Short mmCIF file of C-alpha atoms and ligand atoms in Angstrom, two decimals:
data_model
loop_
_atom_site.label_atom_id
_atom_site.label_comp_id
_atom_site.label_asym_id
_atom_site.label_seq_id
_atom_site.Cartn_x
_atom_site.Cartn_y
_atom_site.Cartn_z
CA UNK N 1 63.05 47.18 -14.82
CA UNK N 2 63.71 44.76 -17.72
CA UNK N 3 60.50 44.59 -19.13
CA UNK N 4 56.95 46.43 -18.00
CA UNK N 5 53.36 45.88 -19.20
CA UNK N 6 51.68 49.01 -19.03
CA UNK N 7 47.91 49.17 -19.88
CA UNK N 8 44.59 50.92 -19.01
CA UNK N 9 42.52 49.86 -16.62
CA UNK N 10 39.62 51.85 -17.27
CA UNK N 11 37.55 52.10 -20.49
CA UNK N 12 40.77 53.56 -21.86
CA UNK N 13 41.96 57.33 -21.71
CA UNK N 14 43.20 56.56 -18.66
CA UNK N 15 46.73 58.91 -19.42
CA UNK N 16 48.70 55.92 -21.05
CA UNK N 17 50.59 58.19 -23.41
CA UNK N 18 51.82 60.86 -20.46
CA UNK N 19 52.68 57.68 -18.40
CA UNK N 20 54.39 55.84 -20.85
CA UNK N 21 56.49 58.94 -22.47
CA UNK N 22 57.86 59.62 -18.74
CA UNK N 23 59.00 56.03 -18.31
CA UNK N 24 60.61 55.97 -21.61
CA UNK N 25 63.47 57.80 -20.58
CA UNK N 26 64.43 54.73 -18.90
CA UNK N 27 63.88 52.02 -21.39
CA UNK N 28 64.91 50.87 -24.64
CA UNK N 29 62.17 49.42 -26.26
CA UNK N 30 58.66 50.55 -26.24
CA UNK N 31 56.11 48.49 -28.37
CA UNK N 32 52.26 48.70 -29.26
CA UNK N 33 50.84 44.98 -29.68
CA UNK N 34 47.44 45.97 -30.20
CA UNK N 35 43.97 48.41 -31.34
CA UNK N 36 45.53 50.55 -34.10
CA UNK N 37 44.62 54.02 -34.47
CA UNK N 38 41.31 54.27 -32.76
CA UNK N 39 43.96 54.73 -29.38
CA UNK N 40 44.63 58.64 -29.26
CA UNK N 41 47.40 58.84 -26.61
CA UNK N 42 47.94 62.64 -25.30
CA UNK N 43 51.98 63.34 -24.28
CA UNK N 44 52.72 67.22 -23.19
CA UNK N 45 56.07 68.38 -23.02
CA UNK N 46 56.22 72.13 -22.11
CA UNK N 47 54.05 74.01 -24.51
CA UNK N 48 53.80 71.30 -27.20
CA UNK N 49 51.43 68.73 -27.17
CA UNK N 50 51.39 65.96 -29.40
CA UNK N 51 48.34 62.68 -30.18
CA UNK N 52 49.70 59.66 -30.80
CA UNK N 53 47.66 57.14 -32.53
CA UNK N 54 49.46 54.18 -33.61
CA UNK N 55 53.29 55.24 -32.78
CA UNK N 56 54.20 54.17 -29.48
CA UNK N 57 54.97 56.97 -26.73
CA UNK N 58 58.11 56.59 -26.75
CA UNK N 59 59.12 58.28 -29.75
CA UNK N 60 59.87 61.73 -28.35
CA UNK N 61 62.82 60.29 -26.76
CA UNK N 62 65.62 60.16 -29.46
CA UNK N 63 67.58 56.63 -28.96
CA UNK N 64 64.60 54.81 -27.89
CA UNK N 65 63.41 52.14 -30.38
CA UNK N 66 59.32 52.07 -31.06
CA UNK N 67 58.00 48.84 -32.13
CA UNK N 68 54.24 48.18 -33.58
CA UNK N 69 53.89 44.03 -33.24
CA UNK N 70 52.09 42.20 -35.49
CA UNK N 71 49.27 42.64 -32.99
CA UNK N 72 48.33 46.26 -34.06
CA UNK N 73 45.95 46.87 -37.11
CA UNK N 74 47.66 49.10 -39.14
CA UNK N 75 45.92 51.72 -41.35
CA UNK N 76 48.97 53.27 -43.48
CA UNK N 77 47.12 56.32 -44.58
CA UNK N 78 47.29 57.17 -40.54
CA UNK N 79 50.69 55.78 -39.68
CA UNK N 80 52.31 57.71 -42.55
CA UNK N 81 50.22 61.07 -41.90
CA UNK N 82 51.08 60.84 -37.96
CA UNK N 83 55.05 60.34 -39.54
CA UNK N 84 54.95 62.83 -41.28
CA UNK N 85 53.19 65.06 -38.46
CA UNK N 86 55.98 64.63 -36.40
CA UNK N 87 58.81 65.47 -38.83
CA UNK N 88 57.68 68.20 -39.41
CA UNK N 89 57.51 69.30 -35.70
CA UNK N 90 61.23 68.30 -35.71
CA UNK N 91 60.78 64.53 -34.20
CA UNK N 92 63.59 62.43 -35.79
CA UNK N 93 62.06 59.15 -37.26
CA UNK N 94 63.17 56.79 -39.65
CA UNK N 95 63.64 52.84 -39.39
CA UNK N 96 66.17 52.76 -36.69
CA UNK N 97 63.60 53.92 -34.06
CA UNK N 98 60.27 53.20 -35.21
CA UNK N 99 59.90 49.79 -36.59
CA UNK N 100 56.70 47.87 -38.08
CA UNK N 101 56.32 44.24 -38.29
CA UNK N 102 55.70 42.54 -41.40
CA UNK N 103 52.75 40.37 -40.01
CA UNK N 104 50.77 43.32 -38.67
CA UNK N 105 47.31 43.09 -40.67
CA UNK N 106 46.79 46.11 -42.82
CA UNK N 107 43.47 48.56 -42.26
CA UNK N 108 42.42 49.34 -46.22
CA UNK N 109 40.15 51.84 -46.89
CA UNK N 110 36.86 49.21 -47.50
CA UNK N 111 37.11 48.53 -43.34
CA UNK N 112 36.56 52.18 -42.42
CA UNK N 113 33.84 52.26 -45.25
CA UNK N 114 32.03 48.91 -43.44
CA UNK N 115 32.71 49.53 -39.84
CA UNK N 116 31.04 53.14 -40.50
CA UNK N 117 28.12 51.15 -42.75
CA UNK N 118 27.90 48.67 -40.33
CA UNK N 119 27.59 51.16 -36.96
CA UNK N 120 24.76 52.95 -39.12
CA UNK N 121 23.10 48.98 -39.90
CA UNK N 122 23.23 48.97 -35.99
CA UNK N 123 20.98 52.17 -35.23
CA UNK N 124 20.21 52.05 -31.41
CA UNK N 125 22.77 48.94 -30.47
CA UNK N 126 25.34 50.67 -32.29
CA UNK N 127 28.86 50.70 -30.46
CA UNK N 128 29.80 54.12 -30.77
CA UNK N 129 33.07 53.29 -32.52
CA UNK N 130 35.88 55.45 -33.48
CA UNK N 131 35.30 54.64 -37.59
CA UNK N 132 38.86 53.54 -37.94
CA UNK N 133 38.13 50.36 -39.55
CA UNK N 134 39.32 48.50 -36.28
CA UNK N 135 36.46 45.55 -35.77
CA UNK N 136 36.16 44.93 -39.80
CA UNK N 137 39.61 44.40 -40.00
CA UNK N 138 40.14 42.06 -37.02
CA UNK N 139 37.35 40.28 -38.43
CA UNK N 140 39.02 39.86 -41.53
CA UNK N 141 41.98 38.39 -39.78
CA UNK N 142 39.89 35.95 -38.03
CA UNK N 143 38.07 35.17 -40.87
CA UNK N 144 41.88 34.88 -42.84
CA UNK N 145 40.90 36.95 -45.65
CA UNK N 146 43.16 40.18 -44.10
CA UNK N 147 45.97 41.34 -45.33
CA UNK N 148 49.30 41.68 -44.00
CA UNK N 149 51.86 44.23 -44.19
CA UNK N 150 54.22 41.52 -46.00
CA UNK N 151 51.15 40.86 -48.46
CA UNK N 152 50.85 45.03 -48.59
CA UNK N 153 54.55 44.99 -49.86
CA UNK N 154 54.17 42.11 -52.67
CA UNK N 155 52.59 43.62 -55.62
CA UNK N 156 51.15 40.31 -57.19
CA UNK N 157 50.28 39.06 -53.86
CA UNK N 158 48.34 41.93 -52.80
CA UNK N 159 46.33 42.21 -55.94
CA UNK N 160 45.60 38.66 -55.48
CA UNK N 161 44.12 39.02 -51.81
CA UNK N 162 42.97 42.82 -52.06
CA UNK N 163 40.88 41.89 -54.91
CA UNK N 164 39.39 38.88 -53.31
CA UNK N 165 38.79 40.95 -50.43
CA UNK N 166 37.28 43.72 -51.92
CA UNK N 167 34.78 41.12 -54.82
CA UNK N 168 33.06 40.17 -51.02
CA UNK N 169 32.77 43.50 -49.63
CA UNK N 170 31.62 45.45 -52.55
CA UNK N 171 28.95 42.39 -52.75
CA UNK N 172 28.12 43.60 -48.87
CA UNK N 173 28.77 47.30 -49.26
CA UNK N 174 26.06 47.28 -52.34
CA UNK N 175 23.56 44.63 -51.84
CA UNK N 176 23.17 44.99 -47.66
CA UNK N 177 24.42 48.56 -46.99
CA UNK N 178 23.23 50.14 -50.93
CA UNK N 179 26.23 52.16 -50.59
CA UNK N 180 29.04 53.40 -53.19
CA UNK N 181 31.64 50.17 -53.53
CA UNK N 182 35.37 50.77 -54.08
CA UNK N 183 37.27 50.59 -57.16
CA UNK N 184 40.27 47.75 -56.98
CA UNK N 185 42.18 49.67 -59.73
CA UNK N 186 42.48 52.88 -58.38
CA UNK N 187 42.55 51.29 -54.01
CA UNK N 188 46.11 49.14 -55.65
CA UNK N 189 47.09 52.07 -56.99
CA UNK N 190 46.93 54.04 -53.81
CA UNK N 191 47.69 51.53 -51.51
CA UNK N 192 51.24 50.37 -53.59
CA UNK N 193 52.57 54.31 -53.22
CA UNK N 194 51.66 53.74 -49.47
CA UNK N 195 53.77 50.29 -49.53
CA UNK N 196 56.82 51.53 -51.10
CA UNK N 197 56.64 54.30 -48.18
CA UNK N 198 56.47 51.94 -45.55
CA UNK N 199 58.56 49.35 -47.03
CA UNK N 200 61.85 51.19 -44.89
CA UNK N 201 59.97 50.28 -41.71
CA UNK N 202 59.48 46.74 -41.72
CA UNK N 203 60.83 43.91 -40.09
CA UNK N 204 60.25 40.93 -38.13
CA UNK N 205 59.75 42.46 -35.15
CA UNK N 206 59.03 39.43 -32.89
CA UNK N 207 62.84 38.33 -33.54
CA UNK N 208 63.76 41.64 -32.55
CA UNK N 209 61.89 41.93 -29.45
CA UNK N 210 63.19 38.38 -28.83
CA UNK N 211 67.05 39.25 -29.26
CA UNK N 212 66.38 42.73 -27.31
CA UNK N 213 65.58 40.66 -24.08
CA UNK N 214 68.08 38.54 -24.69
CA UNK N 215 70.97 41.12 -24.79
CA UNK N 216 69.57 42.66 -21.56
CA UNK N 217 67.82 45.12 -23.41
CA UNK N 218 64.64 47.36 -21.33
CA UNK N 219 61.54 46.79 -22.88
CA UNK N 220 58.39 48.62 -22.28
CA UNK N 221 54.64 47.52 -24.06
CA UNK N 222 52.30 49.96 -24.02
CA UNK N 223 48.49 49.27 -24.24
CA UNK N 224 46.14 50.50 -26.09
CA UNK N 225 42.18 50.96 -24.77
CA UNK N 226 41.72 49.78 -21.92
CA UNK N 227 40.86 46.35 -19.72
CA UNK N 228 36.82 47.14 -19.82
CA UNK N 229 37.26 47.37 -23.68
CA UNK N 230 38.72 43.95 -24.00
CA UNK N 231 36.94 41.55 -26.33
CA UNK N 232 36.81 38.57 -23.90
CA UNK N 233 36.61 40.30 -20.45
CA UNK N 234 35.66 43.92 -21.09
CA UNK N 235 31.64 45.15 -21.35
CA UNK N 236 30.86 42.78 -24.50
CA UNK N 237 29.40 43.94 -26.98
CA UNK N 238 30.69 47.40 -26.14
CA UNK N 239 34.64 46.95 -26.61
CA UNK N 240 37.27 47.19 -28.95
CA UNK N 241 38.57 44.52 -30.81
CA UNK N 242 41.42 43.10 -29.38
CA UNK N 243 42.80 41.96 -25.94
CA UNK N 244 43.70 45.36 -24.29
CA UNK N 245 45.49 44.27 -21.08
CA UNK N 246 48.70 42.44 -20.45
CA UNK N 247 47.48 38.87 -21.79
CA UNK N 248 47.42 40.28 -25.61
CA UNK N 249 51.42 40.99 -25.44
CA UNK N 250 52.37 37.40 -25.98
CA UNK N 251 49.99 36.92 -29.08
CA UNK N 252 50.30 40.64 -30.16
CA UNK N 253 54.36 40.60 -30.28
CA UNK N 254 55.46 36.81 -30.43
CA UNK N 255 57.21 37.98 -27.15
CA UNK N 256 57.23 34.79 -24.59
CA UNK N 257 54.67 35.68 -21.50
CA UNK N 258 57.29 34.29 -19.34
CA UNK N 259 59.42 37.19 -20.16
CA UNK N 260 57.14 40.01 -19.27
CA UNK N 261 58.28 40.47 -15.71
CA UNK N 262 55.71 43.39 -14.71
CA UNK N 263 53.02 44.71 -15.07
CA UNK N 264 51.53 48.36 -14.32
CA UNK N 265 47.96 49.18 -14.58
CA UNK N 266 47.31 53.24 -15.16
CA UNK N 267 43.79 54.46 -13.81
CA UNK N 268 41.84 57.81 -13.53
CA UNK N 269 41.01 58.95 -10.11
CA UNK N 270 37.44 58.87 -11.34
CA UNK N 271 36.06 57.55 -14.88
CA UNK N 272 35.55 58.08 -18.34
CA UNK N 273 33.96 55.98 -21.15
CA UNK N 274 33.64 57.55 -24.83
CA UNK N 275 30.72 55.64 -27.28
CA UNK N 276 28.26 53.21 -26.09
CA UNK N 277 28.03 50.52 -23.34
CA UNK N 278 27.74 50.26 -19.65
CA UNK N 279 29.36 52.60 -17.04
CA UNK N 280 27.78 51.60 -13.67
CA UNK N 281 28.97 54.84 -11.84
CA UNK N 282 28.43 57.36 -14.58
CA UNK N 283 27.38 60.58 -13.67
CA UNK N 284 24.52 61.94 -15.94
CA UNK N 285 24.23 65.52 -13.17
CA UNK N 286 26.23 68.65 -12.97
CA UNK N 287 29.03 66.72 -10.83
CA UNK N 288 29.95 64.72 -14.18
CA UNK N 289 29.49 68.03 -16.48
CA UNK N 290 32.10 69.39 -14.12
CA UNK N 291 34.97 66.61 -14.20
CA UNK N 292 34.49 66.37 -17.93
CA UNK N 293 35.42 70.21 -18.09
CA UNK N 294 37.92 70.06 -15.70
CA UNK N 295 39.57 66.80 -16.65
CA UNK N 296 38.90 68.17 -20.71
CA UNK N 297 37.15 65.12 -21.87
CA UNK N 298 36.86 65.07 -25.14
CA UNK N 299 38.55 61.91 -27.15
CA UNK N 300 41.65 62.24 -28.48
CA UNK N 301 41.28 60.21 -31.84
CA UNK N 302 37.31 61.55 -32.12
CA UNK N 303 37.38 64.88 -30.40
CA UNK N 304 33.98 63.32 -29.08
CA UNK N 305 32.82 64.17 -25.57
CA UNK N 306 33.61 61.58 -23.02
CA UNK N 307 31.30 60.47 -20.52
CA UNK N 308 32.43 61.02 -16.44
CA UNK N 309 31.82 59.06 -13.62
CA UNK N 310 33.16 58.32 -9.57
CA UNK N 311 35.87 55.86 -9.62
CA UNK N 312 34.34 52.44 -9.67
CA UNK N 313 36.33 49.97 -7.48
CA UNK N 314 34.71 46.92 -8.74
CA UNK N 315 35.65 47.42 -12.20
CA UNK N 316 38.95 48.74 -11.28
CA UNK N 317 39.72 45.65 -9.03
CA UNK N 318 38.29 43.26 -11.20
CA UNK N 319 41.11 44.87 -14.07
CA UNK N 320 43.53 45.09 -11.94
CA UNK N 321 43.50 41.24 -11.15
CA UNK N 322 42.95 40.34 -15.02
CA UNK N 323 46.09 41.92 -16.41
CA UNK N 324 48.03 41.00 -13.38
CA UNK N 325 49.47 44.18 -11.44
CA UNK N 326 52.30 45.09 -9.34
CA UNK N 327 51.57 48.55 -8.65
CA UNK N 328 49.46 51.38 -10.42
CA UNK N 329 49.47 54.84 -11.69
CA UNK N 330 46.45 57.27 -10.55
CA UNK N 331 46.07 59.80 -12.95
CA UNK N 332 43.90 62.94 -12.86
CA UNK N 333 44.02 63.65 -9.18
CA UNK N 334 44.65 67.24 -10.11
CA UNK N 335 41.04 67.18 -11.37
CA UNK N 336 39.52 66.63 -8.35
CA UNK N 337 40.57 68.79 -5.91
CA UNK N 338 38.11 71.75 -5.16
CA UNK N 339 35.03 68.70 -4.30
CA UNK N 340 34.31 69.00 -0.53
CA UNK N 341 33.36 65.18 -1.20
CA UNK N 342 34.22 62.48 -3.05
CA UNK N 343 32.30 59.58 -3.73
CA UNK N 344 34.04 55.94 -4.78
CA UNK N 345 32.37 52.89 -5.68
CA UNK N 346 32.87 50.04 -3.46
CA UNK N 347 30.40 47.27 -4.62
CA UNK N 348 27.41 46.96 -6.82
CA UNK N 349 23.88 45.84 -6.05
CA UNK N 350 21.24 43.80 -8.50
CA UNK N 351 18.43 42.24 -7.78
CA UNK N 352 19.22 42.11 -4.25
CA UNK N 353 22.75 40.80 -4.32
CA UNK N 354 25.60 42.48 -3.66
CA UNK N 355 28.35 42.41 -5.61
CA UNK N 356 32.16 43.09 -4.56
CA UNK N 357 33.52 40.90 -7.64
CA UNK N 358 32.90 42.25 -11.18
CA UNK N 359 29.82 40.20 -12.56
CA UNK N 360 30.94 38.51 -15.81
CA UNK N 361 27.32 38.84 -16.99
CA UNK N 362 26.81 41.84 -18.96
CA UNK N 363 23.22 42.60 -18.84
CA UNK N 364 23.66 42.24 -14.88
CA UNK N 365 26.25 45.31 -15.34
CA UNK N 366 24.15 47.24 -17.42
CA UNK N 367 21.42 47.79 -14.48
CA UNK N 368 23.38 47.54 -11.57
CA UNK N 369 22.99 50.23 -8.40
CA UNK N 370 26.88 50.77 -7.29
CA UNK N 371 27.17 51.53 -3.72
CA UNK N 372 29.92 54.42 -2.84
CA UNK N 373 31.84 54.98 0.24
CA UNK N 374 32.49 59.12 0.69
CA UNK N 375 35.51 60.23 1.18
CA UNK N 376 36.56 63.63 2.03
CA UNK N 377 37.78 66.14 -0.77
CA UNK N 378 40.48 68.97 -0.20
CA UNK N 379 40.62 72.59 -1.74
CA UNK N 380 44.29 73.00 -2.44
CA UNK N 381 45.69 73.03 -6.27
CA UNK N 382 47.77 70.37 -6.70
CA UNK N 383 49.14 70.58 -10.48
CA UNK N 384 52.27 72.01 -8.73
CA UNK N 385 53.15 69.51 -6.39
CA UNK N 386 56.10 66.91 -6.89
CA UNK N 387 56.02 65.74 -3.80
CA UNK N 388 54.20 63.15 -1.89
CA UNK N 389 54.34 64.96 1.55
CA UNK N 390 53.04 68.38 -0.35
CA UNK N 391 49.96 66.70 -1.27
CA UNK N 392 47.34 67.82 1.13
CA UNK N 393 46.40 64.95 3.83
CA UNK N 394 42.94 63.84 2.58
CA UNK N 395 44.64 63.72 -1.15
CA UNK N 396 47.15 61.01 0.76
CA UNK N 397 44.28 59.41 2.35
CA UNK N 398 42.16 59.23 -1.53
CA UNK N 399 45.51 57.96 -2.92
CA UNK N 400 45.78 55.13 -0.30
CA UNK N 401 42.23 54.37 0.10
CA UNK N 402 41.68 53.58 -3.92
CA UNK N 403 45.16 51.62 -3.37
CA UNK N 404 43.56 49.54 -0.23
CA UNK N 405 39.88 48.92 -2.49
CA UNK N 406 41.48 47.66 -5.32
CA UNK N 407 44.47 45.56 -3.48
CA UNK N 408 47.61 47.12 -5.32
CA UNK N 409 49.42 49.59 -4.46
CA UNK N 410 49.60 53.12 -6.36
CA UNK N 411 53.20 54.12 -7.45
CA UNK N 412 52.95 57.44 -9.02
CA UNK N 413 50.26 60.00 -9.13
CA UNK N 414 49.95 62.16 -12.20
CA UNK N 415 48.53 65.55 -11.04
CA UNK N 416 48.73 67.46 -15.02
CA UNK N 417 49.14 67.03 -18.37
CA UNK N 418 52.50 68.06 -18.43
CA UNK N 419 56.28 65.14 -18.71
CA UNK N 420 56.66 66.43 -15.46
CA UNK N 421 53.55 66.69 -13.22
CA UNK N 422 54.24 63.34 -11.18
CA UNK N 423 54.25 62.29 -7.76
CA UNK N 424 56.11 59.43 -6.25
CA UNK N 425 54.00 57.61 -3.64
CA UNK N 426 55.79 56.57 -0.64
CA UNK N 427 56.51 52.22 -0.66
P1 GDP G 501 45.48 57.69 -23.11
O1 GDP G 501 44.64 57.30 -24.26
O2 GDP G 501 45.35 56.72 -21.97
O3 GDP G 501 46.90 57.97 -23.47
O4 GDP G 501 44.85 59.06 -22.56
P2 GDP G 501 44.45 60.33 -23.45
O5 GDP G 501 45.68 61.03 -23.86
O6 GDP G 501 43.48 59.96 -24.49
O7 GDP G 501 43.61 61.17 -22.40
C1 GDP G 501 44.16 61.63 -21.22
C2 GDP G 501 44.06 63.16 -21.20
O8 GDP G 501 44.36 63.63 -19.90
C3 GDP G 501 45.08 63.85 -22.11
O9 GDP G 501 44.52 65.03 -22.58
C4 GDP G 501 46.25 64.12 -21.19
O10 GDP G 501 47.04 65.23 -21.60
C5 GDP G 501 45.53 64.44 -19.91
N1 GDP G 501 46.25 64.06 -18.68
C6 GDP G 501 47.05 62.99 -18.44
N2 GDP G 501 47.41 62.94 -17.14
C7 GDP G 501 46.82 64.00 -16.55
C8 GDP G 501 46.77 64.48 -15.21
O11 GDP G 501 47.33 63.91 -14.28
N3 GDP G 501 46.03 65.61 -14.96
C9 GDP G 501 45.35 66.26 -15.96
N4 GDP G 501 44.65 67.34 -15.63
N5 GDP G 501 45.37 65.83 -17.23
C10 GDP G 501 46.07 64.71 -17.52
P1 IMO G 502 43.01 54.89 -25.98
O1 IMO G 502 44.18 54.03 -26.36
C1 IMO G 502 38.72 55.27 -25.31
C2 IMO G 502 36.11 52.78 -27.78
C3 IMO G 502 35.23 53.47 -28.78
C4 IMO G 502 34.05 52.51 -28.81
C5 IMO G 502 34.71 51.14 -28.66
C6 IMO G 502 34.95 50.43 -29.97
O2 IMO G 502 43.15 56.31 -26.39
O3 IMO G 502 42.67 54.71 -24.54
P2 IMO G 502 36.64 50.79 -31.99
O4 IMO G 502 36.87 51.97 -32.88
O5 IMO G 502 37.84 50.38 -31.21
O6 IMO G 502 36.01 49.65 -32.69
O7 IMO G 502 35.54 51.31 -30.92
O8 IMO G 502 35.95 51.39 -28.04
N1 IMO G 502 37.55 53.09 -27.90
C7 IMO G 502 38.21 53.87 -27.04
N2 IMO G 502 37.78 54.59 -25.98
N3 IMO G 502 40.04 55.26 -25.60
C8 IMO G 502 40.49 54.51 -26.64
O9 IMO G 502 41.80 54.34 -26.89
C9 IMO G 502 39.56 53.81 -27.45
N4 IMO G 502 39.67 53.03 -28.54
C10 IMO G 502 38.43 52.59 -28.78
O10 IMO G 502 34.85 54.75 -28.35
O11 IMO G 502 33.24 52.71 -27.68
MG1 MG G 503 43.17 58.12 -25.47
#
């Protein structure tokens, strides 16, 4: 493998973080391209656990470089608290193997402050966001009034633009949201100690990534979110803000799409969604109270409850085919063992049509009836199994079924938390 997209299929959560530390042994470059620190990526290795929010997963290998593209929306305040984290629990980083680029737009305090103001302004259609500032400060770099990490690290230039920023977002944090603004003095203060910090990470990390390829170099880009969050093709309104699946590497790294040679989706073998929006085979009964406890949903980044569901073909398939996918990872199977049934949806129904394609129209998705297909559930623990012929024969059969419904084949199955609780399927 020279170079491997790996994203979420799901509404993210999906075990990104576990997948992506495993593979890491094997690669040299691993590289976030988008979301920022709203991702909380889980990686357990023996008895230590660590949350990753904006360094990639690779960084518990030593030798393995970790990139953040100028794709990623980078709050320092987090980036430097989540270094820090890890030094102290003996992780070796410095700017040999965790590099950020200099075009990355920076998340200042005022974006947390509006996206939090703004949720609030939203009452009942709010998104259910993760507060990190993520949608104010895209917005700010579609609007071109964002700063990047370069501007972060020029003192004159980042007065300039920080203060021009902040003049029209104290005008909206008063007069709309008659809220506390921000003082520019003491955020340039703050934010320049945070700049000279960072300044030992930087580079351009595009011509990196470029020159890695070219000298035959592994390279591994892990997603953030997940394909149902995506701001063109996920459940709009209710997504992130960024493109979440495969198609945001080119844009998010300056990495030619050519180059990216495959891609792997990673799903759940049922679902979760955390914050607002659709989820056509959520489970509001005691069947969905019981995979969030076994499964321990609660979000990573927000330590907010996740919401459960069956695993929802449609939406799976309909991923699947957007980020373009050679083979999967089904995570979680562990988690369902113990159910004498299990239920998988193969098609949704509105208005009396019947739908085996995702429906691009949102308010179709909101109210759709999914039809399942049962299949049958088996009693044996599996967190201990490494191999695929150990797995009991109806866990085979709900591995190749969810392969057959969603027309790619599943590669590994995670069955724990833990490096090494991994199956290889057979080809
Ligand atoms: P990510 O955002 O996609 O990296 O996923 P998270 O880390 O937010 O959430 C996945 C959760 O499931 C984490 O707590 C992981 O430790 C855990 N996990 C990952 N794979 C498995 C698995 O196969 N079985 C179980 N039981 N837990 C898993
Ligand atoms: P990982 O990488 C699950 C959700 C939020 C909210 C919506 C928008 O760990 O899979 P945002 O703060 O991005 O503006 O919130 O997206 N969300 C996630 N849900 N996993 C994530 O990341 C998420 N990142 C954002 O809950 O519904
Ligand atoms: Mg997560």
């Amino acid at each position: 493998m020279a170079t491997l997209s790996i994203f979420g299929a799901q509404w993210g959560d999906e075990g990104k973080g576990k997948v992506i530390d495993r593979l890491a042994a094997d690669v040299d470059y691993i590289v976030r391209y988008q979301g920022g620190a709203n991702a909380g990526h889980t990686v357990v290795v023996g008895d230590k656990t660590y949350a990753l929010h904006l360094i990639p997963s690779g960084i518990l290998h030593p030798g393995r470089i970790n990139v953040i593209a100028n794709g990623v929306a980078i709050d320092p305040i987090s980036f430097l608290g989540e270094v820090d984290g890890l030094i102290v629990r003996g992780v070796q980083i410095n700017g040999d193997n965790l590099v950020l680029s200099s075009n990355a737009h920076v998340i200042f305090e005022h974006h947390k402050v509006v996206d939090g103001l703004a949720e609030r302004w939203k009452g009942e259609g709010r998104i259910g966001t993760t507060g990190r500032g993520i949608g104010p400060a895209y917005a700010d770099k579609a609007s071109r009034t964002g700063l990047r990490i370069a501007d972060l690290l020029d003192p004159e230039r980042c007065k300039e633009r920080l203060g021009a920023a902040l003049a029209e977002k104290n005008a909206l944090i008063k007069r709309v949201h008659e809220a506390e603004p921000l003082d520019l003095d003491s955020q340039l203060e703050k934010y320049s100690t945070l700049a000279d910090r960072l300044r030992p990470f930087v580079a351009d990390t595009g011509k990196l990534l470029r020159q890695a390829y070219r000298d035959g170099k592994s390279i591994l880009f892990e997603g953030a979110q997940g394909v149902m969050l995506d701001i063109d093709h996920g459940t709009y309104p209710f997504v992130t803000s960024s493109n979440t699946g495969t198609g945001g590497i080119p844009a998010g790294t300056g990495f030619p799409p050519v180059w990216v040679e495959k891609s792997m989706g990673i799903a759940k073998a049922y679902c979760t969604r955390v914050g607002e929006g659709p989820f056509p085979s959520e489970l509001t009964d005691e069947m969905g109270d019981h995979l969030c406890k076994v499964g321990r949903e609660f979000g990573t980044t927000t330590g907010r409850a996740r919401r459960a569901g069956w695993f929802d073909g449609v939406a799976a398939r309909y991923a699947f085919e957007l980020a373009g996918t050679n083979s999967w990872v089904m995570t979680k199977l562990d988690v369902l063992s113990g159910l004498g049934e299990i239920q998988v949806g193969v098609a949704y129904k509105h208005d009396g049509v019947r739908y085996e394609e995702y429906p691009a129209h949102l308010p179709c998705v909101e109210d759709v009836e999914v039809e399942y297909r049962t299949l049958p559930g088996w009693n044996e623990d599996i967190s201990d199994v490494r191999e695929w012929d150990d797995l009991p024969a109806n866990a085979q059969g709900y591995v190749r079924a969810l392969g057959d419904l969603v027309g790619a084949p599943v590669a590994l199955v995670s069955v724990g938390p833990d490096r090494a609780a991994m199956v290889t399927c057979p080809k």
